[in-house]
mmCIF file of C-alpha atoms and ligand atoms in Angstrom:
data_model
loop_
_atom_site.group_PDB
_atom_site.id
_atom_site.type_symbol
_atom_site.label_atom_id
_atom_site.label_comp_id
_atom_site.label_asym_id
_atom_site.label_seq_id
_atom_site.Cartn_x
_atom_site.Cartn_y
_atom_site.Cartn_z
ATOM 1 C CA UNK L 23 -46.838 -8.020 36.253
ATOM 2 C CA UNK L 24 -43.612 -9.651 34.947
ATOM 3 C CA UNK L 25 -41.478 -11.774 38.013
ATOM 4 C CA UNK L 26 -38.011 -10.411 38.209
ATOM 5 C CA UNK L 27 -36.964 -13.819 38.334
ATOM 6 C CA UNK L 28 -38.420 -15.150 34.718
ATOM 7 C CA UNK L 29 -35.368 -15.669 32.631
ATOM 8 C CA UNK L 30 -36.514 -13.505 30.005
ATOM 9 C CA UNK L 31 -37.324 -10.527 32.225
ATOM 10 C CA UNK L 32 -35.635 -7.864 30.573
ATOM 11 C CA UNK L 33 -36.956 -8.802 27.375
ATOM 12 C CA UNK L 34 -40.637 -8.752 28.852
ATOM 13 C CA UNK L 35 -39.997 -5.420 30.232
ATOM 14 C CA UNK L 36 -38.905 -4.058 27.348
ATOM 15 C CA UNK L 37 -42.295 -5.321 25.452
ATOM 16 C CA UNK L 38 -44.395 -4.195 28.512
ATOM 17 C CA UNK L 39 -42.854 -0.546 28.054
ATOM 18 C CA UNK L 40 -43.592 -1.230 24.019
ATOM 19 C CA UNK L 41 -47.203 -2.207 24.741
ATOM 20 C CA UNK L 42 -48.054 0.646 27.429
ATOM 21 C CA UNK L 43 -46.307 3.283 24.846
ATOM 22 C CA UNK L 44 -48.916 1.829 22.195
ATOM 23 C CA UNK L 45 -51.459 2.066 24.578
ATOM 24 C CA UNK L 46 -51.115 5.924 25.377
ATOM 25 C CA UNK L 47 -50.614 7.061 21.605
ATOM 26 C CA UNK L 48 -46.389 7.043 21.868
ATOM 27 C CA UNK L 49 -45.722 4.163 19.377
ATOM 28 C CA UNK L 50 -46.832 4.075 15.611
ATOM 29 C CA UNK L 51 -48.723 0.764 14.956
ATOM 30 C CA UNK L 52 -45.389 -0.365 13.165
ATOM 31 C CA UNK L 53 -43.593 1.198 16.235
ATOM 32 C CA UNK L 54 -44.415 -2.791 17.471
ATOM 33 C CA UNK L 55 -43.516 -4.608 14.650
ATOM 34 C CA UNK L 56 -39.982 -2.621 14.116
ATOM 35 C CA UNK L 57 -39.624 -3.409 18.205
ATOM 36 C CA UNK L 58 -40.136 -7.175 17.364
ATOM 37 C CA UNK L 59 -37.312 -7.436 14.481
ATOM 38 C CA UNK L 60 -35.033 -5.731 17.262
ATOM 39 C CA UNK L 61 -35.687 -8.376 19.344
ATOM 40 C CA UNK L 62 -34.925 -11.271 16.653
ATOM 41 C CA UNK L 63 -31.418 -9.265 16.159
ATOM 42 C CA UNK L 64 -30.344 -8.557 19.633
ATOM 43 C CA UNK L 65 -31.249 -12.525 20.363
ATOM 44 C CA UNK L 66 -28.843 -13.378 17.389
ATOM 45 C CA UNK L 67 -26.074 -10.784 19.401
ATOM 46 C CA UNK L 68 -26.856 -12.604 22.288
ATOM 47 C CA UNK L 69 -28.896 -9.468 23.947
ATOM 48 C CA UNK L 70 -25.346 -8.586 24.890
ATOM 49 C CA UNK L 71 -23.071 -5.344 23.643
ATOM 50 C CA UNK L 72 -20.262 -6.675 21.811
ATOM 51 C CA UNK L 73 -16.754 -5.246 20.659
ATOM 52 C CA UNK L 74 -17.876 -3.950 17.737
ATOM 53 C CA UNK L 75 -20.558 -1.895 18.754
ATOM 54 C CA UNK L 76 -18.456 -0.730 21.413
ATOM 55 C CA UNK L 77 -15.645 0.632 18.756
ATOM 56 C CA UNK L 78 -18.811 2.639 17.272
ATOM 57 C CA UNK L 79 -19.976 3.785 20.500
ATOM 58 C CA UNK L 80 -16.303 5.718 20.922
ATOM 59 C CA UNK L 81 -16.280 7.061 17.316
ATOM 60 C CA UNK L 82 -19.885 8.192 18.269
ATOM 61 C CA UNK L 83 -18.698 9.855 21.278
ATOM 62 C CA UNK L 84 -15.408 11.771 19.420
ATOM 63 C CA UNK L 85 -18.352 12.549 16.476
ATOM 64 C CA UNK L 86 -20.846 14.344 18.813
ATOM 65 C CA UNK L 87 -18.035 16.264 21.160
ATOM 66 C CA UNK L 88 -16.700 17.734 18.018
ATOM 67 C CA UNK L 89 -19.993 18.505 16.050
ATOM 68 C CA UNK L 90 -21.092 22.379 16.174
ATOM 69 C CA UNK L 91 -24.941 21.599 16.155
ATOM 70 C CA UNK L 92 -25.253 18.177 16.892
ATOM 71 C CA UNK L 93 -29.047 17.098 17.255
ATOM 72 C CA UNK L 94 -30.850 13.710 18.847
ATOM 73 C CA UNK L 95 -33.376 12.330 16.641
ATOM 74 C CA UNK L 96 -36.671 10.994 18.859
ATOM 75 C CA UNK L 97 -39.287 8.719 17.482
ATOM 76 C CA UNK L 98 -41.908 7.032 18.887
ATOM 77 C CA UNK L 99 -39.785 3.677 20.384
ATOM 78 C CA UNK L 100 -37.148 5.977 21.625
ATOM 79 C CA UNK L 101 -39.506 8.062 23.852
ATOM 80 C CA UNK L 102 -41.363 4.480 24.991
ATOM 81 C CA UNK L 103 -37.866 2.725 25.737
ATOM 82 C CA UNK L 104 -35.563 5.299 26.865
ATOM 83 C CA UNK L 105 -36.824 9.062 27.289
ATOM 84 C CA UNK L 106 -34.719 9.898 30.674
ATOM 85 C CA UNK L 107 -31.696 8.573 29.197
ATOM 86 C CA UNK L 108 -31.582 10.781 25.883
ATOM 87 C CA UNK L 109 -32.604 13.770 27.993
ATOM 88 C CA UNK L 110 -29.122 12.714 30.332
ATOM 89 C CA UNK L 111 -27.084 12.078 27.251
ATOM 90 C CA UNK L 112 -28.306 15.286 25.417
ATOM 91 C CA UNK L 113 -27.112 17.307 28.902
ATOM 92 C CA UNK L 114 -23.884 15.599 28.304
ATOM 93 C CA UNK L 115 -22.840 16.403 24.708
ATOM 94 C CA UNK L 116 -24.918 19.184 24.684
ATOM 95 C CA UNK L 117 -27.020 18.653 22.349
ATOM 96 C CA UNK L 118 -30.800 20.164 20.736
ATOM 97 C CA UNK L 119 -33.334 17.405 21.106
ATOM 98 C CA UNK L 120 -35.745 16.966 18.537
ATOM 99 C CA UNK L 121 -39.149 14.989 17.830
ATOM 100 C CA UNK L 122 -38.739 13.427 13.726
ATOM 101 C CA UNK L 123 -41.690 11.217 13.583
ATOM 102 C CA UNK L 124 -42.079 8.727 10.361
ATOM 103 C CA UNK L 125 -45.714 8.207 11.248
ATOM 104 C CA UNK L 126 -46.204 11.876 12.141
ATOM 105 C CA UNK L 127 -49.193 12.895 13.308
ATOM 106 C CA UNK L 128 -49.787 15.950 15.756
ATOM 107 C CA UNK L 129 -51.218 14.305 18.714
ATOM 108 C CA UNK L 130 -48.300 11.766 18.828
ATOM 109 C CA UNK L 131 -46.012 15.064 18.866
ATOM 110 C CA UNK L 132 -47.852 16.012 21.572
ATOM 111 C CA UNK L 133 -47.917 13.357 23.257
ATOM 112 C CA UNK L 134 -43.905 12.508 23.028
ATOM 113 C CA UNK L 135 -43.040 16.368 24.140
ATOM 114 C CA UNK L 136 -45.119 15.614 27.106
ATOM 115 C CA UNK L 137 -42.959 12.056 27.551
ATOM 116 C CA UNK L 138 -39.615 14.294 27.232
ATOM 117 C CA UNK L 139 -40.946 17.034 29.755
ATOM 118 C CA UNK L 140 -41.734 14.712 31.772
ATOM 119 C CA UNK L 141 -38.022 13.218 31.618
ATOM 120 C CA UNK L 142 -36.676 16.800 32.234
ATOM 121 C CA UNK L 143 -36.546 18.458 28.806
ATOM 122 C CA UNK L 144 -36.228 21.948 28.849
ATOM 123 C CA UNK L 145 -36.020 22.915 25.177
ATOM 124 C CA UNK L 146 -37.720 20.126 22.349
ATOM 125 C CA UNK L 147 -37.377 20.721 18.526
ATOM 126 C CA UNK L 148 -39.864 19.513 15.931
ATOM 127 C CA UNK L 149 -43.079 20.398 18.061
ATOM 128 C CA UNK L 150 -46.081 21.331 16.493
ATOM 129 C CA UNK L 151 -45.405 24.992 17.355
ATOM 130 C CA UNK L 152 -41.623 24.820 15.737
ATOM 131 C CA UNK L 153 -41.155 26.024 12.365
ATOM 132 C CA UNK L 154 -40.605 23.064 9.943
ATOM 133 C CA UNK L 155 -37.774 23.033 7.004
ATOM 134 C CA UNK L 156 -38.533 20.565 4.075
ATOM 135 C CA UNK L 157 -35.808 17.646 3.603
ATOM 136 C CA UNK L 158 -35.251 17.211 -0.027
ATOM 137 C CA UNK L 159 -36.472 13.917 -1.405
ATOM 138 C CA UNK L 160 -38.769 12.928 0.995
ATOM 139 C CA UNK L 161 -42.981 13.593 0.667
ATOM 140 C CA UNK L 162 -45.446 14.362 3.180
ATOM 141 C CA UNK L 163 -45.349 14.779 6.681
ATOM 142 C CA UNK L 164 -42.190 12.583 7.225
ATOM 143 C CA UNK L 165 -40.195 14.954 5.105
ATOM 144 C CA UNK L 166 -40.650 17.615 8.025
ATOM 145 C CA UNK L 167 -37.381 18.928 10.181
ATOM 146 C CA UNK L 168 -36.883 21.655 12.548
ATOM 147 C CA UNK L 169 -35.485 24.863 10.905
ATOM 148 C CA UNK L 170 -33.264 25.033 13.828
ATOM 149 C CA UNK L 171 -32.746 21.701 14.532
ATOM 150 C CA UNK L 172 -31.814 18.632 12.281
ATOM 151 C CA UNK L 173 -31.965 20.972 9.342
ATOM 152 C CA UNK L 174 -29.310 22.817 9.862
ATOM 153 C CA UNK L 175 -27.196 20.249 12.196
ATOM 154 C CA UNK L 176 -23.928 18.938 11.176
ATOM 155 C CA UNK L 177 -23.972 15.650 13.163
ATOM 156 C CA UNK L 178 -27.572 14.122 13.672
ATOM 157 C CA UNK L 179 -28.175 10.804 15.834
ATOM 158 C CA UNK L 180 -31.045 8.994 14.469
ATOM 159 C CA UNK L 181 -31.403 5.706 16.204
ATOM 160 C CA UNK L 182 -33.893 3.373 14.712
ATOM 161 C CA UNK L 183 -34.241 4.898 11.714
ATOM 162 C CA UNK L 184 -36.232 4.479 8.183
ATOM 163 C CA UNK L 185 -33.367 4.224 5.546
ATOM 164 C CA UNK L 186 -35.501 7.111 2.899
ATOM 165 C CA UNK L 187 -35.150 9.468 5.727
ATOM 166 C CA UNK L 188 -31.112 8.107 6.292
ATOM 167 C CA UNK L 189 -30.442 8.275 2.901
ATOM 168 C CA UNK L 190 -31.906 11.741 2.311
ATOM 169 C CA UNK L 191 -30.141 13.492 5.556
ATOM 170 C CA UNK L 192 -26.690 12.014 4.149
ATOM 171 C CA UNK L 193 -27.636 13.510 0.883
ATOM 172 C CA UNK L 194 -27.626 17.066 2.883
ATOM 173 C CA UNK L 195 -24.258 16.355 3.938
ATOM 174 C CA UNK L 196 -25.092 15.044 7.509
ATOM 175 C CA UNK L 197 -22.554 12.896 9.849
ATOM 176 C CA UNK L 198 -25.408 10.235 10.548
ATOM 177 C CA UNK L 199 -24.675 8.600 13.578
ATOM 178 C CA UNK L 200 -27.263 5.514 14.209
ATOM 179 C CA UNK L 201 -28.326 3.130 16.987
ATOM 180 C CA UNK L 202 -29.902 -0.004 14.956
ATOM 181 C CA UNK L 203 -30.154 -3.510 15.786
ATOM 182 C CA UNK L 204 -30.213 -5.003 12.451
ATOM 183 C CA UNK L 205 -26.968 -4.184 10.635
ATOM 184 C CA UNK L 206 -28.134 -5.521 7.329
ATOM 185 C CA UNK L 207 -30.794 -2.387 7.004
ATOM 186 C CA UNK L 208 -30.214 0.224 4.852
ATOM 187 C CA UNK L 209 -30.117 2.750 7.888
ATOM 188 C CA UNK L 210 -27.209 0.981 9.030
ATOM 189 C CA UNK L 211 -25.187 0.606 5.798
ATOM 190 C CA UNK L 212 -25.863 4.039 4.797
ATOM 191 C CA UNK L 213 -24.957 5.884 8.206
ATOM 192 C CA UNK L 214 -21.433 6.930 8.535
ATOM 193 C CA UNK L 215 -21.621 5.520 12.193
ATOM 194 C CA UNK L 216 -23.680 2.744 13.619
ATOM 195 C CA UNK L 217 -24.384 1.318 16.489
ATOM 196 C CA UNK L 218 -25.754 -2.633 16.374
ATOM 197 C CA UNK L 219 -26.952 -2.710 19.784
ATOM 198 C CA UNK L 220 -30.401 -2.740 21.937
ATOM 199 C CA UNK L 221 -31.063 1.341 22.115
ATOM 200 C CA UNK L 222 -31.188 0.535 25.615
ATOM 201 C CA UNK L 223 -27.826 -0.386 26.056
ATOM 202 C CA UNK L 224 -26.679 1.872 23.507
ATOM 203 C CA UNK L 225 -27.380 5.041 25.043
ATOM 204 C CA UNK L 226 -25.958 4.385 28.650
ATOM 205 C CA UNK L 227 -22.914 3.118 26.777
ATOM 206 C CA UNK L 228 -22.775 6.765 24.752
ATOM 207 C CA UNK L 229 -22.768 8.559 28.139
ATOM 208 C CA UNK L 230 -20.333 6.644 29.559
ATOM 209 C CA UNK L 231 -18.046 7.256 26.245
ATOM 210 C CA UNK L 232 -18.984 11.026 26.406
ATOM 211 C CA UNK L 233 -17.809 11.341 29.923
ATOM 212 C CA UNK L 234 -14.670 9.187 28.740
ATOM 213 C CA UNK L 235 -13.361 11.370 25.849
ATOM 214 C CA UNK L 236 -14.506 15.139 26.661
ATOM 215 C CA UNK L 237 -10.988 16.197 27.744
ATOM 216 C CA UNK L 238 -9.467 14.621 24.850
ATOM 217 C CA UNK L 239 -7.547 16.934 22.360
ATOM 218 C CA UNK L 240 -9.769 17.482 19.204
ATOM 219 C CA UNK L 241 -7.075 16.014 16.689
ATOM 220 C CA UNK L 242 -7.630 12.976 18.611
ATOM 221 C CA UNK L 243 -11.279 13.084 18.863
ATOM 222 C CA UNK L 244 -11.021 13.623 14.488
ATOM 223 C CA UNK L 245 -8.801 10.956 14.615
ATOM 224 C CA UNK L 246 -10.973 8.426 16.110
ATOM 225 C CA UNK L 247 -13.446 9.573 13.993
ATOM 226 C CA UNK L 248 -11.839 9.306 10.541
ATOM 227 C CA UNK L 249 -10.025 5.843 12.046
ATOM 228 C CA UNK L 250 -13.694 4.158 11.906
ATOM 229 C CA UNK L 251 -14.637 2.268 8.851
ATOM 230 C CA UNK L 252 -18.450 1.490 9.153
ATOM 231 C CA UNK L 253 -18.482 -0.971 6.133
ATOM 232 C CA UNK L 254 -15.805 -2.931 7.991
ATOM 233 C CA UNK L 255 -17.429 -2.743 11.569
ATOM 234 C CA UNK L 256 -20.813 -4.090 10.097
ATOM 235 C CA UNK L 257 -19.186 -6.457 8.298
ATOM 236 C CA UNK L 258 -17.124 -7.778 11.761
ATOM 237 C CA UNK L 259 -20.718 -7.712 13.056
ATOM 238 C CA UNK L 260 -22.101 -10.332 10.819
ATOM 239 C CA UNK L 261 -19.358 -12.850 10.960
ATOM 240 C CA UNK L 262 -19.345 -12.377 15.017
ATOM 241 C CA UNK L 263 -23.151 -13.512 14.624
ATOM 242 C CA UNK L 264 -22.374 -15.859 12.506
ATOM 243 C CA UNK L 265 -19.675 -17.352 14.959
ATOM 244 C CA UNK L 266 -21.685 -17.463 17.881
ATOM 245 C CA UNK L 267 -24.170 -20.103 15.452
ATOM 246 C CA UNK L 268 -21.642 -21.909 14.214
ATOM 247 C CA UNK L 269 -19.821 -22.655 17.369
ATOM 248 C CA UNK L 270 -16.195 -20.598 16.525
ATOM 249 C CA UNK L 271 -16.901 -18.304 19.628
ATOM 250 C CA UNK L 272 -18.276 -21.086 21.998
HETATM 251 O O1 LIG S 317 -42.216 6.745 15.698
HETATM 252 P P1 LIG S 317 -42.097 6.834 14.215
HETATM 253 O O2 LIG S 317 -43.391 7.281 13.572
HETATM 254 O O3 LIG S 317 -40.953 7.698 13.761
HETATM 255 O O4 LIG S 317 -41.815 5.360 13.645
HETATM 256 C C1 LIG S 317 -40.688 4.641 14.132
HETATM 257 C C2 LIG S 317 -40.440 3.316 13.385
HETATM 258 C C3 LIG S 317 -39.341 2.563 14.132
HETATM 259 C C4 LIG S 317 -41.730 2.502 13.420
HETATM 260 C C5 LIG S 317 -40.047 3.618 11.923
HETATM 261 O O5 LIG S 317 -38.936 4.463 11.906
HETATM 262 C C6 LIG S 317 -39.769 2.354 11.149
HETATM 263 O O6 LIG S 317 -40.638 1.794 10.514
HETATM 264 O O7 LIG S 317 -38.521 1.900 11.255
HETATM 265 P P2 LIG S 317 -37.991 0.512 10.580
HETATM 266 O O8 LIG S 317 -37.742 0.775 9.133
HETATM 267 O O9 LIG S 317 -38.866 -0.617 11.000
HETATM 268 O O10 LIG S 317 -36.600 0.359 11.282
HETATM 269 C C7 LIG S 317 -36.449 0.215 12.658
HETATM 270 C C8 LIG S 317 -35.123 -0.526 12.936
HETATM 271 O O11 LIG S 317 -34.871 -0.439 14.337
HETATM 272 C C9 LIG S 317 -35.126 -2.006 12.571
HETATM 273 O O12 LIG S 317 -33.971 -2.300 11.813
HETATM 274 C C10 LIG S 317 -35.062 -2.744 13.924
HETATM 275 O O13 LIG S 317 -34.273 -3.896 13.864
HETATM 276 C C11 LIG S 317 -34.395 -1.695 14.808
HETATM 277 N N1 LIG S 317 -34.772 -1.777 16.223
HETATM 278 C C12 LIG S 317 -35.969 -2.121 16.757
HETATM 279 N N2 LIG S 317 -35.941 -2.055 18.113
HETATM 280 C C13 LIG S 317 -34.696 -1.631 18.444
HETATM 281 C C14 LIG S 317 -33.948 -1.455 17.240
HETATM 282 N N3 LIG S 317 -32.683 -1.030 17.254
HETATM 283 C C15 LIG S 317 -32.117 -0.759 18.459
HETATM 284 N N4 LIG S 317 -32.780 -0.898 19.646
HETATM 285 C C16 LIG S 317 -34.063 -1.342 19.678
HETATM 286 N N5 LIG S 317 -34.689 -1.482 20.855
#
């Protein structure tokens, strides 16, 4: 039991949630080593959402109201950290849902539809029962997709994903959005859209932005979208890291 007055509580709650999701077959084994690099990047962000990530959250938004089949990407530490809050944000757009596991194995599919049923998902893609499309590129189990879900989507949020998987949805043509604490990996450079921020934060934000811009004229909503260079938002990113170590933004 973690006190809610430890100064690291959130952080500790976090890894509690990361530990129990291990414990009842959510998380890949790596699920807990990926958490831990998040947690070295959102210290050096200052576990805080900054500007940047905030001008990605809105191009997000405009990106998702205007997609035709837009699709949410679960693995493993997104149904241990947030599964109530992608249900609510998938309500919101709307938007399919779908289980894309990297370590896939069928009783962790199981055992993350339960997770999302349990959050109040009415309709999951990439079950074991769904019928599975081949992504080009990719071998084995992780190169699975819903027929009727990511494979045939036009914008696809994939937060905290492997960059083989990114690289080979862009190669379909994809509008990858993507929620990733580290903006140096290759998930983040190669998505057209991404989000440096905690997934925690990152998809309250997203609602928030949804509710924001749904009445907003589509030109406007393309607008936004076309406006937002990720190369130069990542690249913002690291010098605002870097200026919060070397004392600029003290
Ligand atoms: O559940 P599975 O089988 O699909 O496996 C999921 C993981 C995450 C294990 C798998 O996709 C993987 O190995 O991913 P990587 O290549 O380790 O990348 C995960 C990225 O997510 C890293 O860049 C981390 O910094 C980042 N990350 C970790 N925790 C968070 C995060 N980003 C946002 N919010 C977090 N809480």
């Amino acid at each position: 039991m973690i006190h809610k007055d430890h100064p690291r509580y959130e952080s500790l709650k976090l890894r509690a949630m990361i530990v129990n999701a291990h414990k009842i077959g959510i998380l890949a084994d790596s699920g807990m080593i990926a958490h831990g690099r998040g947690e070295a990047f959102d210290y050096l962000i200052s576990e805080k959402t900054s500007s940047n990530a905030i001008k990605a959250v809105k191009a997000a938004a405009a990106a998702l109201l205007l997609a035709e089949n837009p699709v949410i990407s679960v693995n493993g530490n997104t149904a241990a950290l947030v599964p109530e809050k992608i249900v609510k944000l998938a309500k919101e757009i709307p938007s399919q849902i779908e289980i894309n596991l990297f370590y896939r194995t069928d009783k962790r599919i199981n055992v993350i539809e339960k997770v999302l049923k349990n959050a109040g998902a009415e309709n999951i893609l990439g079950t074991n029962q769904d019928e599975k499309a081949i992504i080009k590129g990719l071998d084995g189990p992780r190169s699975y997709s819903s027929k009727n879900g990511i494979y045939i989507a036009d914008v696809v949020l994939i937060p905290l994903e492997d960059g083989d998987r990114a690289e080979a949805l862009t190669k379909l043509g994809k509008l990858l959005i993507t929620i990733d604490l580290n903006p140096l990996s290759r998930t983040a450079k190669t998505s057209n859209i991404t989000i440096v921020d905690n997934i925690v934060r990152a998809i309250p934000n997203l609602i928030k932005a949804i509710k924001e811009l749904r009445d907003t004229d589509p030109l406007v909503l393309h607008v936004i979208v076309e406006n937002f260079d990720n190369k130069e938002n990542l690249q913002k990113t690291l010098e605002n890291i870097s200026k919060n170590y070397t004392g600029v933004n003290k």
